[in-house]
Coordinates of C-alpha atoms and ligand atoms in Angstrom, one line a residue:
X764 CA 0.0 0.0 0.0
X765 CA 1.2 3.2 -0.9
X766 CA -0.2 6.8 -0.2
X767 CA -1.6 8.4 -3.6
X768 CA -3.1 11.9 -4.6
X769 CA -7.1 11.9 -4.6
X770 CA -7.5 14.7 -7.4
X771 CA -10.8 15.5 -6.3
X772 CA -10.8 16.0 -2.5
X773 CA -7.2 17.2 -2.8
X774 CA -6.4 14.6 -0.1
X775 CA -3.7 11.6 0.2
X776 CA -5.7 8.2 -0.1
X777 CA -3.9 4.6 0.9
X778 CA -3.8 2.4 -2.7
X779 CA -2.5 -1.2 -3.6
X780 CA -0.7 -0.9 -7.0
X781 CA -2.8 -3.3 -9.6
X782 CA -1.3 -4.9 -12.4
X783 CA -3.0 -4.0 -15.3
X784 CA -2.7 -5.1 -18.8
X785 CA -4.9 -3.6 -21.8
X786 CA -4.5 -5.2 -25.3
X787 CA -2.3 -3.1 -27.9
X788 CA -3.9 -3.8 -31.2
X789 CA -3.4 -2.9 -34.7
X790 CA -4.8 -3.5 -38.1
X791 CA -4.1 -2.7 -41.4
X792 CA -3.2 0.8 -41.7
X793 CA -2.9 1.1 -45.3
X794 CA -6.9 -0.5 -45.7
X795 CA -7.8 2.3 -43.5
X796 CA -6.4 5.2 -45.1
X797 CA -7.7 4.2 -48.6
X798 CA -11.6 4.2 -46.7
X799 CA -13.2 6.3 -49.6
X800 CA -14.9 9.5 -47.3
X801 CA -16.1 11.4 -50.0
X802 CA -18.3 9.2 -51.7
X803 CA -19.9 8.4 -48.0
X804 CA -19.2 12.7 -47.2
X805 CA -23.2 12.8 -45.4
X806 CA -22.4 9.8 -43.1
X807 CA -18.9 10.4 -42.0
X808 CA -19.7 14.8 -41.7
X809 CA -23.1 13.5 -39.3
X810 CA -20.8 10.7 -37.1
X811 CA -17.5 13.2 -36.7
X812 CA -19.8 15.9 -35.9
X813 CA -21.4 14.3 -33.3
X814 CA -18.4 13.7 -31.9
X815 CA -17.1 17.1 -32.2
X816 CA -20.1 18.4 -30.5
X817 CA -19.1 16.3 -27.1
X818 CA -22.7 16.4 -25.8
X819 CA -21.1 14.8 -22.8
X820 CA -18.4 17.3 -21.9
X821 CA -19.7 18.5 -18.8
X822 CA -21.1 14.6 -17.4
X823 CA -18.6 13.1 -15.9
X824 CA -17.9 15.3 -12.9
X825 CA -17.7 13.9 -9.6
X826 CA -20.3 14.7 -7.1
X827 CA -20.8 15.4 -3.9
X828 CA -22.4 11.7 -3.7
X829 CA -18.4 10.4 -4.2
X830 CA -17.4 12.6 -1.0
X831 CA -17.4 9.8 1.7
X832 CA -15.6 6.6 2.6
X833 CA -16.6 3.5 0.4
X834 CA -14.9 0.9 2.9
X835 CA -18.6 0.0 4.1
X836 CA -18.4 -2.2 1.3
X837 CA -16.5 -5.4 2.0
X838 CA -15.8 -8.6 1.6
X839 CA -17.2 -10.2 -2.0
X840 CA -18.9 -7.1 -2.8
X841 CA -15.7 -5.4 -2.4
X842 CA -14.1 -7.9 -4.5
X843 CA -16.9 -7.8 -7.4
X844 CA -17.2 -4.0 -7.9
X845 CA -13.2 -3.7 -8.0
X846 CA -13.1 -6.6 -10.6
X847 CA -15.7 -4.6 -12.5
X848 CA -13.8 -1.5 -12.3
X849 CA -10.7 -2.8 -13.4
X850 CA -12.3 -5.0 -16.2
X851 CA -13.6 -1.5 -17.6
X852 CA -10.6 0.5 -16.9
X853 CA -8.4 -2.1 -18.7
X854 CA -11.2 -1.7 -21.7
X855 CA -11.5 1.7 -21.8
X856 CA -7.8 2.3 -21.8
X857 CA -7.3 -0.3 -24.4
X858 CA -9.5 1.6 -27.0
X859 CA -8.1 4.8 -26.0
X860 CA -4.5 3.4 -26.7
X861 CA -6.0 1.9 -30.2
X862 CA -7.8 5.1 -31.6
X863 CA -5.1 7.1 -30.5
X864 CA -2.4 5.1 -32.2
X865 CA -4.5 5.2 -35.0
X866 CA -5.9 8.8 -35.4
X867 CA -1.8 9.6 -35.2
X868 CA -1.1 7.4 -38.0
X869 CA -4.5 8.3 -40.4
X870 CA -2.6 12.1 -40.1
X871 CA -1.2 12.6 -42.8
X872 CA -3.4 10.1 -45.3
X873 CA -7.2 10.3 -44.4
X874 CA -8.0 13.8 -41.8
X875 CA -11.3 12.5 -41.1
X876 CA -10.7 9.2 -40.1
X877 CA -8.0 10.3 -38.2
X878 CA -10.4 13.3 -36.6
X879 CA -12.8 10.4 -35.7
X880 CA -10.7 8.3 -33.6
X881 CA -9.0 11.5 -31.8
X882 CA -12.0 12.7 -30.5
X883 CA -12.8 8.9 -30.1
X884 CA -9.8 8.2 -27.6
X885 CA -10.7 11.5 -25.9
X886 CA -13.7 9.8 -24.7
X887 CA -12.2 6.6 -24.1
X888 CA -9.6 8.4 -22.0
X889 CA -12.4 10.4 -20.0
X890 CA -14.0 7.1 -19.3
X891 CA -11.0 5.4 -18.5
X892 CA -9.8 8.5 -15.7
X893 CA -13.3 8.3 -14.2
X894 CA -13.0 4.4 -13.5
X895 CA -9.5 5.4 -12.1
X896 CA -10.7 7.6 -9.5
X897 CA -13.4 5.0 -8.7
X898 CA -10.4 2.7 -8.2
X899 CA -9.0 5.1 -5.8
X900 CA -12.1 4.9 -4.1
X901 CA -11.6 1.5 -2.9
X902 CA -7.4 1.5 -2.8
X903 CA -6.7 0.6 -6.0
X904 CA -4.8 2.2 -8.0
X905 CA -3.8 0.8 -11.9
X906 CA 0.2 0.0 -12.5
X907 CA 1.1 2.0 -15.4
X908 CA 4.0 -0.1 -16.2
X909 CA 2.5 -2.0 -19.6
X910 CA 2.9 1.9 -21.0
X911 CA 6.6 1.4 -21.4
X912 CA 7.4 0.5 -24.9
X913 CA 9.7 -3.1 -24.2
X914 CA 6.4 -4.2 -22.1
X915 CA 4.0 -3.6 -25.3
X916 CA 2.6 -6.8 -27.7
X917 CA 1.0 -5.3 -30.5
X918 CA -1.9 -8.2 -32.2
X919 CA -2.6 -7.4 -35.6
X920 CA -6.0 -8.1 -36.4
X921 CA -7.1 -8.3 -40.3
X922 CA -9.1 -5.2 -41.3
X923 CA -12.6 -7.0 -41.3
X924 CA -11.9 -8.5 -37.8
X925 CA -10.4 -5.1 -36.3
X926 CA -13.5 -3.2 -38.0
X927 CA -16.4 -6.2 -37.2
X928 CA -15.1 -6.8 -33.4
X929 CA -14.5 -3.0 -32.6
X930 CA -17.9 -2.6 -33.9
X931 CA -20.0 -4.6 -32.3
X932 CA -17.6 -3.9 -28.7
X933 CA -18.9 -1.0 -29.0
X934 CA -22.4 -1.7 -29.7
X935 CA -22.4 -4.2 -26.9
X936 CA -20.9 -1.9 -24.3
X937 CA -23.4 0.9 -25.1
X938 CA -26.2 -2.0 -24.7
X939 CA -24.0 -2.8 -21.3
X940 CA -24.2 0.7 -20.3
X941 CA -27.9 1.8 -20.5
X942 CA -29.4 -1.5 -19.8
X943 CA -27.7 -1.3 -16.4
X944 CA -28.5 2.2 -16.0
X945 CA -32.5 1.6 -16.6
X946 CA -32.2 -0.8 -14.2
X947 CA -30.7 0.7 -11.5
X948 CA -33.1 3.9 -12.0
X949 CA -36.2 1.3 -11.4
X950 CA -34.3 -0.2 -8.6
X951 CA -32.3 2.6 -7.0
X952 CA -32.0 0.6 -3.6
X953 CA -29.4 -2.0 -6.0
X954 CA -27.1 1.1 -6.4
X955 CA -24.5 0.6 -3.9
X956 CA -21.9 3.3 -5.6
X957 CA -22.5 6.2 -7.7
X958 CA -20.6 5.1 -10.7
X959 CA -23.5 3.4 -12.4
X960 CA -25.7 6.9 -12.8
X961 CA -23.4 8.2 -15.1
X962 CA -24.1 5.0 -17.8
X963 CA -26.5 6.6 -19.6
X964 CA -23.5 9.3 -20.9
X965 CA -21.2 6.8 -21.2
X966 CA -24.2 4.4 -23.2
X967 CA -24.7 7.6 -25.4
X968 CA -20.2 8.0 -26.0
X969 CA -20.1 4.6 -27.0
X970 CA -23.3 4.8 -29.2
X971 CA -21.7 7.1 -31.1
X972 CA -18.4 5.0 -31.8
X973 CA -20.9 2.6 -33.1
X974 CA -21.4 5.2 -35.4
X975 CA -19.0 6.0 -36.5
X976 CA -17.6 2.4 -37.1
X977 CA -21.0 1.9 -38.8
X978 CA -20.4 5.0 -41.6
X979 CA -16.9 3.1 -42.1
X980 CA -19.1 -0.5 -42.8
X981 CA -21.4 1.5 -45.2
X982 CA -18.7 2.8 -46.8
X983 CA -17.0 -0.3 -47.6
X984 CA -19.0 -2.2 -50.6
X985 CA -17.1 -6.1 -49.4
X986 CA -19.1 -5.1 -45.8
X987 CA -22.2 -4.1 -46.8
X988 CA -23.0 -5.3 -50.5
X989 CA -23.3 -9.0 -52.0
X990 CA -23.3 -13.1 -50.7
X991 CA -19.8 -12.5 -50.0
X992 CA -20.5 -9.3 -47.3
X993 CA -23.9 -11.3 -45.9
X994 CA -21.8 -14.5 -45.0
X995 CA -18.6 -12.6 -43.2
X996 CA -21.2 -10.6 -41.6
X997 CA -22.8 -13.7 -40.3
X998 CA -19.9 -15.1 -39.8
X999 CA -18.5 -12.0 -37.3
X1000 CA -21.8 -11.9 -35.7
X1001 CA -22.1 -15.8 -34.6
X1002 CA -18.6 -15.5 -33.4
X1003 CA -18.6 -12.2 -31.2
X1004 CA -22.4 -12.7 -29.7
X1005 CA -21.5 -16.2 -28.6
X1006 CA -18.4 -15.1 -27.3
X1007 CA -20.2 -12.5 -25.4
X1008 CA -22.7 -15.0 -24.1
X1009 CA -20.5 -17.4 -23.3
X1010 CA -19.0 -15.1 -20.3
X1011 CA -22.5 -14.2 -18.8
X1012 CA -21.6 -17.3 -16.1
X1013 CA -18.2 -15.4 -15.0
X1014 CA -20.1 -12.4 -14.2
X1015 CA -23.2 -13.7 -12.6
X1016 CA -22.3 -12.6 -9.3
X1017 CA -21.2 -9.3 -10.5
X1018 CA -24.8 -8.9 -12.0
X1019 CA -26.3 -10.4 -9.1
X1020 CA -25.3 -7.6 -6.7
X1021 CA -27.0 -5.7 -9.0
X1022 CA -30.2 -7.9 -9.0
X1023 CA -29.6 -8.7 -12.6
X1024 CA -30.1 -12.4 -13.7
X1025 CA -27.1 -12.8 -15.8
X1026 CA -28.3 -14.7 -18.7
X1027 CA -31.1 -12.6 -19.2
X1028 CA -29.1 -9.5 -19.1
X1029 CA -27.0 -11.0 -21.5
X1030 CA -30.0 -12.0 -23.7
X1031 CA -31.7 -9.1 -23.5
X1032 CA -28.4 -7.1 -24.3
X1033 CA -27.6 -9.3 -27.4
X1034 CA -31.5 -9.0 -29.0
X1035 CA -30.9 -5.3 -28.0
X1036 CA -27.7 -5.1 -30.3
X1037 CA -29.5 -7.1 -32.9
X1038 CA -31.8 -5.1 -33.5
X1039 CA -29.8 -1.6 -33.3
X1040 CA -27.2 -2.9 -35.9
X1041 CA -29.8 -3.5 -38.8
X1042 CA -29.0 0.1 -39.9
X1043 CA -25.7 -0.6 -40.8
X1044 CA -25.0 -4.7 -41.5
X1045 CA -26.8 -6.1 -44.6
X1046 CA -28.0 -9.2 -42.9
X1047 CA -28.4 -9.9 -38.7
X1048 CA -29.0 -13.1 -36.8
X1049 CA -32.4 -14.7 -35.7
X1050 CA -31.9 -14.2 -32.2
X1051 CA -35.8 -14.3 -31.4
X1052 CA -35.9 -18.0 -32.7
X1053 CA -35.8 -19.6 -29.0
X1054 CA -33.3 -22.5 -30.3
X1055 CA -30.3 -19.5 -30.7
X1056 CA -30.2 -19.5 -27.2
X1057 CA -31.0 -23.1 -26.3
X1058 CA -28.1 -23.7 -28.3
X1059 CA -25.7 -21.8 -26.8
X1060 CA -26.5 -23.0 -23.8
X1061 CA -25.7 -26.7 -25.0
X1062 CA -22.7 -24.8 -26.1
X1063 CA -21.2 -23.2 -22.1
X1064 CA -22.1 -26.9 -21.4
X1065 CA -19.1 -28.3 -23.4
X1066 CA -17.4 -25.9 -22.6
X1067 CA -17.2 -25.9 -19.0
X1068 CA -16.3 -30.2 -19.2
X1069 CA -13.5 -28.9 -21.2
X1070 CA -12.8 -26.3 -18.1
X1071 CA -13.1 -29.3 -15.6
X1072 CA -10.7 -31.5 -17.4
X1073 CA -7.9 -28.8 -18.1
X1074 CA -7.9 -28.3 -14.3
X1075 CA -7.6 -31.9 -13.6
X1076 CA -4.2 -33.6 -12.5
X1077 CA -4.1 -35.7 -16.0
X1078 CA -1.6 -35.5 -18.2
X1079 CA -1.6 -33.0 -21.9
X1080 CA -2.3 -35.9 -24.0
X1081 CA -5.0 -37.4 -21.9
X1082 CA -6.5 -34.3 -21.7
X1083 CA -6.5 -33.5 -25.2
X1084 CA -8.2 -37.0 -25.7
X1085 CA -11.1 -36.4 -23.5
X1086 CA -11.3 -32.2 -24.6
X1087 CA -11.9 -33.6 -28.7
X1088 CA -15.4 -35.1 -28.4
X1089 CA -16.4 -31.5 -26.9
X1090 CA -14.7 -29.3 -29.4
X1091 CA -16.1 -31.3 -31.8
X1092 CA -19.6 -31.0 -30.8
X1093 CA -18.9 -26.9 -29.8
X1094 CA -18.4 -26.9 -33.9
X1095 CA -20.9 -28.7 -35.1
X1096 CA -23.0 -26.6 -33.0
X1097 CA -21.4 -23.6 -34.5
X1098 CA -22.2 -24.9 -37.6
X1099 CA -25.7 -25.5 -37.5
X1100 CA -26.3 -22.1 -35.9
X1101 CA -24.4 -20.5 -38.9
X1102 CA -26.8 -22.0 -41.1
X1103 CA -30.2 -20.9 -39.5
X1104 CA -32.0 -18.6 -41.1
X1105 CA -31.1 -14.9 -40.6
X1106 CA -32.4 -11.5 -41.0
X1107 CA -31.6 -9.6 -44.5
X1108 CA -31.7 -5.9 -43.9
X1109 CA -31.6 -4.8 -47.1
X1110 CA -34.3 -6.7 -48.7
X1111 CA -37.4 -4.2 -48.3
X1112 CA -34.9 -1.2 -49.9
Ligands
FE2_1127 FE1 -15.6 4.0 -23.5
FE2_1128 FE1 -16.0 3.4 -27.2

């Protein structure tokens, strides 16, 4: 423990350091800088201007609600709302890193993109400085170390995984955001810290990186045009919503504290994202058809036999042995669900 600065209260709070460690990604640069903004002028003028505008400048100030002593909260509820905060912090400062990096390098070849993901990392920056402070709050504070250049591993991701999973992260999160903020405001007694009344700005931020990524999909014909865009659509969709629902079990408790059920919240927030991204994906998955679901479910089963017999005391190979029947079934699974019927968007234009 070590003494740190409290900005807000001007006063010296204790804090453990915290390792944390964001993702540095990367994609292909040159893809980026040959995005055609002229042609798609209307979409990308609306989406940068909306950023500009930072509706939310003035939100995220800290009240008078975050003048007091949080260390009535103990134990595992303690635990939970730090793992939350550092979960988001790690997020936050990961996308701030990424649009940073790449509004720096869009400079000289494409202004607007690179305007776009400035002001993007400005938000992701505000965010990530407010989840700090909350850290503070309850003696944590994050290790700055991975900043140093020797500690950094870039991942390249191809351009349609960098533009499909950036996306729909920040689709999801916005979804994240407000569904826990309606929540909250029907069940104000579940609000045990302050943090989670400032969701609804932070919903609105991240709506409008979902923007901004979505005049970038329009714009590109091999995203939104054709067999060819509809299946890799599909494709990214299936992946990243399963994904996502896959972790609702490791954050059950979180949500609990809450008095969220986790797998409805994650249900609820993946129909939610469904339905928001028909605007800008030419096809979106059937996630009303109640066997989506019931198959996923099969799915977190296989998985978790596969969690139970990498923890066992066998050895690699037997493990292996026993793990194939369930990654096998996991892709058949996969399979089938990539072949139910989905949604085309474009078909009454
Ligand atoms: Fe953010
Ligand atoms: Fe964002």
């Amino acid at each position: 423990m070590e003494y740190v600065e409290n900005t807000q209260s001007n006063t010296m709070v204790l804090a453990k350091e915290t390792l944390i460690s964001p993702g540095f990604y990367t994609t292909n640069i040159r893809k980026l800088s040959d995005i055609d903004t002229l042609s798609f002028q209307g979409a990308f003028n609306t989406t940068v201007a909306n950023l500009k505008n930072d509706y939310n400048k003035d939100k995220y100030i800290r009240d008078g609600r975050f003048n007091q002593s949080w260390d009535h909260i103990q134990g595992e509820a303690q635990e939970l709302i730090i793992k939350l905060l550092e979960m988001y912090f790690t997020a936050e400062y990961s996308g701030f890193i990424l649009y940073k990096e790449l509004s720096y390098q869009l400079k000289e070849t494409n202004s607007i993109l690179s305007d776009g993901f400035s002001l993007m990392s400005r938000d992701e920056a505000r965010h990530a400085s407010f989840l700090n402070k909350a850290l503070l709050d309850f003696h944590v504070k994050p290790g700055l170390d991975f900043l140093k250049k020797e500690h950094r591993k870039y991942i390249f991701l191809p351009f349609s995984w960098f533009i499909y999973s950036t996306y729909l992260s920040e689709r999801i999160s916005s979804c994240y955001y407000i569904t826990i903020f309606e929540h909250l405001k029907a069940y104000p007694e579940r609000s045990i810290y302050p943090l989670f009344s400032f969701y609804k700005s932070w919903s609105e931020d991240e709506n409008r990186h979902g923007d901004f990524f979505g005049a970038i999909i329009k714009s590109q014909p091999q995203f939104s045009n054709g067999l060819r865009a509809k299946i890799v659509c599909k494709f990214f969709l299936l992946l990243i919503f399963s994904m996502t629902y896959f972790k609702y079990k490791s954050n059950d408790k979180l949500l609990a504290l809450l008095g969220l059920d986790a797998r409805e919240y994650y249900v609820s927030t993946i129909k939610k994202v469904n339905n928001t991204i028909r605007e800008d994906l030419p096809t979106i998955l059937d996630v009303e058809e109640p066997r989506f679901f019931e198959k996923l479910d099969i799915c977190s089963l296989h998985i978790l036999e596969n969690k139970k017999i990498n923890i066992s005391n066998q050895n690699m190979f037997l493990k292996s042995i026993r793990k194939a029947p369930h990654y096998f079934t996991l892709f058949l699974i996969m399979l089938r669900l990539f072949f139910m019927k989905s949604i085309d968007t474009r078909e009454k234009q």
